[in-house]
């Protein structure tokens, strides 16, 4: 059954491996290193703040290299490589990942989140000057090289290349994606995907993508893909060049801005397509979009509802943690 290079099977205490041609080009394994790791625990768990990890190489893991739920964590000049799962997860405020490399990763390279979406308090967290190559090697879809989430998290001056699916994904409010160089992504040629992608959360509002260079890549439906009614997004002053589809694809949202971008060597600059009233959830149940936005916790929710219902004036953003009752017709009329 081993008929493709790189396949293997373990029977008892014996490993059977079909080597890649490059590994045995001289007829021997003399210059080849084979590693087996059965440990799924994380290398480092961080639960206290004010930690700095600098200039360390992390290699060969089946769990996170670093799993942090803390504030003031700094990862500086580190290398993360050869992980069968996701490499680094950070949840907290005032965190920094800078000048780190993520290479040959099984799923996500880095997931950074923090802040408070209920109060729109920024995480003040930043990932910058990092390099991502060949992430998503085992989880081939929906495992972006870099994901920013929460409120106010920033991704700046990073390089992302050779991902089989998404290069970046995001989920939250007031997130900033800027000055990144992204190329040779979606190498598995997925049709329903984007290089920078988010969707299926009507409270994902206030996010900005600016001055990124997205180029020489497959792009699914769009270099920037705003899916499932996604609204309140801004893409400005990006350069999008030599990709297979178009600059931005908007799937059913409102109040999105695509401004001052340069789109060259694509099939279209921007494309907007309507979407039905109902959303299908992961368990295949359908919910009404009007009701769904009323149940979201983002302070922007009443603004979105007012736009959808054609309010003549946009209500002020409230800072409470709303429930569905906050967005009935009476609340909209009196805001």
C-alpha atoms as one frame of an Amber mdcrd trajectory, in Angstrom:
protein
   0.000   0.000   0.000   3.000   2.322   0.190   2.995   3.733  -3.334   3.607
   7.479  -2.879   6.832   9.138  -1.800   6.722  10.162   1.865   4.139   7.544
   2.935   4.883   5.353   5.927   3.304   2.771   8.202   4.277   1.427  11.611
   3.564  -2.266  12.268   4.591  -3.445  15.703   8.039  -2.012  16.297   8.922
  -1.640  12.617   8.659   1.554  10.543   8.128   1.062   6.811   8.869   4.236
   4.854   8.677   5.098   1.151  11.460   7.721   0.898  11.352  10.816  -1.232
  13.581  10.609  -4.241  15.621  13.584  -3.065  16.443  11.743   0.174  18.021
   8.781  -1.620  19.386  10.350  -4.781  22.801   8.842  -4.092  21.318   5.415
  -3.278  21.790   5.645   0.487  20.247   7.178   3.608  23.616   8.429   4.832
  22.587  12.095   4.699  18.940  11.616   5.690  17.496  12.221   9.150  14.218
  10.562  10.160  12.467  11.684  13.351   9.495  10.129  15.128   7.641  12.039
  17.839   4.643  10.513  19.655   4.324  13.206  22.361   1.296  15.506  21.878
   1.954  17.682  24.941   3.052  21.307  24.539   6.730  22.093  24.868   6.075
  25.243  26.899   2.870  26.305  28.677   2.835  29.909  29.881   0.207  31.066
  32.378   2.060  33.959  34.055   3.013  37.275  32.466   6.219  39.198  31.825
   8.014  36.364  30.040  10.556  36.789  27.234  11.867  33.943  25.084  14.658
  34.953  22.724  16.743  33.319  19.986  15.690  29.720  20.677  15.022  27.102
  17.991  11.999  24.851  18.597  11.959  21.671  16.506   9.963  18.438  16.114
   6.716  18.472  18.106   3.137  17.147  17.913   1.755  19.763  20.327   2.200
  23.513  20.492   5.772  24.671  20.822   4.380  27.489  22.957   0.875  27.727
  24.434   0.493  31.019  26.302  -2.478  32.507  28.155  -0.838  35.549  29.723
   0.060  39.210  29.262   3.409  40.759  28.356   4.794  37.670  26.639   7.576
  38.314  24.114   8.884  35.851  21.527  11.899  37.411  19.835  14.109  35.961
  17.126  12.949  32.369  17.635  12.644  29.623  15.026   9.700  27.206  15.007
   9.991  24.303  12.584   8.849  20.750  11.860   5.672  20.624  13.919   2.937
  18.114  13.092   0.259  20.390  14.606   0.029  24.171  15.202   3.146  25.954
  16.391   2.267  28.872  18.710  -0.924  30.066  20.434  -1.021  33.312  22.442
  -4.038  34.767  24.253  -3.576  37.948  26.266  -2.625  41.603  26.134   0.548
  43.539  25.343   2.105  40.475  23.723   4.752  40.626  21.011   6.027  38.108
  18.464   8.857  39.623  16.441  11.472  38.387  13.956  10.433  34.737  14.350
  10.408  32.049  11.641   7.641  29.449  11.224   8.660  26.767   8.724   7.210
  23.362   7.849   4.263  23.406  10.252   1.432  20.844  10.243  -1.419  23.317
  10.894  -1.374  27.001  11.959   1.866  28.860  12.400   0.706  31.491  14.896
  -2.689  32.276  16.432  -2.654  35.536  18.401  -5.709  36.878  20.210  -6.561
  39.158  23.123  -8.378  42.297  24.142 -12.050  42.574  25.066 -14.608  42.649
  22.278 -17.440  43.497  24.700 -15.845  46.826  25.606 -13.713  47.211  22.440
 -10.586  47.293  24.609  -7.519  46.711  22.450  -5.140  43.848  23.189  -2.193
  46.066  22.165  -0.624  42.827  20.878   1.564  42.742  17.788   3.144  40.224
  15.433   5.747  41.796  13.174   8.703  40.980  10.936   7.982  37.236  11.062
   8.452  34.711   8.275   5.952  31.902   7.505   6.679  29.157   4.969   4.965
  25.791   4.309   2.425  25.891   7.110  -0.727  23.752   6.900   1.201  20.705
   5.739  -1.127  18.174   7.414  -4.278  20.219   8.008  -4.537  21.354   4.418
  -7.555  23.683   4.782  -8.606  26.443   7.184  -5.286  26.433   9.018  -3.890
  29.838   8.079  -0.212  30.542   8.525  -1.142  33.547  10.689  -4.420  34.259
  12.484  -5.115  37.445  14.442  -8.213  37.645  16.612  -9.840  39.441  19.528
  -9.758  43.236  19.544  -7.005  45.521  18.329  -4.412  42.863  17.484  -1.976
  43.960  14.745  -0.052  41.960  12.094   2.615  44.071  10.415   5.594  43.578
   8.073   5.357  39.782   7.935   6.162  37.489   5.002   3.913  34.527   4.200
   4.516  32.023   1.409   3.807  28.477   0.187   0.610  27.777   2.120  -1.716
  25.090   0.700  -4.795  27.115   1.720  -5.273  30.466   3.536  -2.297  32.720
   4.179  -4.061  34.795   6.840  -7.373  34.656   8.665  -8.848  36.938  11.286
 -11.803  37.164  13.657 -12.669  40.098  15.887 -12.887  43.875  15.968 -10.511
  46.715  15.124  -7.837  44.304  13.902  -5.097  45.692  11.649  -3.286  43.771
   8.891  -0.668  45.984   7.273   2.585  46.028   5.282   2.694  42.245   4.812
   4.272  40.488   1.810   2.169  37.482   0.774   2.842  35.282  -2.255   2.666
  31.714  -3.631  -0.280  30.737  -1.432  -3.344  28.510  -1.920  -1.013  26.067
  -3.644  -3.679  23.315  -3.448  -5.806  25.467  -5.772  -8.917  25.671  -3.600
 -11.719  27.496  -5.381 -13.753  28.697  -2.378 -11.014  30.454  -0.399  -9.025
  33.667  -0.192  -5.466  34.657   0.608  -6.714  36.843   3.477 -10.041  35.416
   4.641 -12.736  35.750   7.285 -16.449  35.145   7.492 -19.415  33.656   9.339
 -19.343  36.186  12.186 -21.562  39.222  11.793 -19.837  40.981  14.680 -16.459
  41.022  12.876 -16.481  44.785  12.314 -13.995  47.638  12.171 -11.064  45.688
  10.722  -8.503  47.221   8.364  -6.210  45.693   5.716  -3.801  48.283   4.348
  -0.606  48.586   2.340  -0.103  44.841   1.907   1.574  43.351  -1.162  -0.365
  40.259  -2.263   1.064  38.784  -5.423   1.978  35.846  -7.663  -0.476  33.434
  -6.121  -3.623  31.424  -6.526  -6.386  33.376  -4.812  -9.548  31.258  -4.813
 -12.388  33.773  -5.087 -10.335  36.818  -4.103  -7.040  37.953  -2.627  -9.163
  39.412   0.183 -12.322  37.383   0.809 -15.085  38.755   3.058 -17.530  35.882
   3.423 -20.969  35.210   4.933 -22.429  38.749   5.288 -19.113  40.120   6.636
 -19.507  43.885   6.975 -17.727  46.990   8.170 -14.342  46.020   6.665 -11.766
  48.301   5.059  -9.101  47.412   2.488  -7.041  50.382   1.388  -3.804  51.084
  -0.472  -2.965  47.412  -1.008  -1.116  46.211  -4.101  -2.641  43.037  -5.525
  -0.769  41.658  -8.524  -0.632  38.512 -10.665  -3.203  36.377  -8.892  -5.768
  34.015 -10.360  -9.057  35.734  -9.505  -9.500  39.295  -8.220  -8.690  41.904
  -5.635 -11.584  41.564  -3.192 -14.599  39.277  -3.070 -17.537  40.407  -0.909
 -20.121  37.727  -0.174 -23.268  39.399   1.030 -22.005  42.088   3.413 -22.644
  45.831   3.677 -20.631  48.962   4.456 -17.358  47.462   3.192 -14.729  49.804
   1.753 -12.246  48.949  -1.020 -10.352  52.168  -1.532  -7.111  53.266  -3.182
  -5.933  49.746  -4.010  -3.862  48.814  -7.052  -5.060  45.593  -8.720  -3.017
  44.303 -11.659  -2.852  41.055 -13.607  -6.110  39.591 -12.245  -9.496  38.654
 -13.702 -11.325  41.443 -11.850 -10.639  44.214  -9.377 -13.576  43.788  -7.015
 -16.600  41.522  -7.009 -19.702  41.715  -4.825 -22.219  38.890  -4.731 -25.485
  38.688  -2.832 -26.136  36.042  -0.220 -29.396  34.592   1.127 -31.066  35.551
   4.371 -30.240  32.279   6.122 -26.866  31.153   7.474 -25.951  27.461   7.700
 -24.037  26.652  10.879 -21.404  23.931  11.339 -24.062  21.479  12.578 -26.072
  22.058   9.355 -28.845  23.967  11.137 -30.038  27.197   9.561 -30.533  30.457
  11.395 -32.051  33.724  10.292 -29.405  36.387   9.775 -31.575  39.042  11.415
 -31.864  36.958  14.573 -28.236  35.902  14.537 -26.856  39.423  14.573 -29.167
  40.239  17.459 -27.523  37.514  19.530 -23.925  38.599  18.936 -22.049  40.253
  21.742 -20.178  42.885  19.753 -21.058  46.501  20.658 -21.341  47.071  16.915
 -24.325  44.761  16.600 -27.040  47.417  16.909 -25.258  49.504  14.274 -25.292
  46.577  11.866 -28.949  45.867  12.525 -29.861  49.471  11.919 -28.074  49.441
   8.564 -29.814  46.256   7.475 -33.228  47.612   8.428 -32.691  50.869   6.580
 -32.480  53.240   9.536 -32.155  56.856   8.471 -29.639  57.535  11.216 -26.927
  55.209  12.524 -27.278  54.636  16.294 -24.397  55.204  18.652 -22.200  52.258
  19.628 -23.068  51.031  23.100 -20.445  49.591  25.449 -22.677  47.150  27.302
 -22.662  43.396  26.775 -25.897  43.079  24.809 -28.272  40.157  24.480 -30.937
  39.659  21.875 -33.403  41.943  23.659 -31.129  44.920  23.114 -31.732  44.822
  19.381 -35.476  44.649  18.994 -37.228  47.176  16.805 -37.901  49.429  19.777
 -34.213  49.653  20.657 -33.365  50.646  17.104 -36.075  53.281  16.921 -34.965
  54.977  20.123 -31.145  54.705  19.810
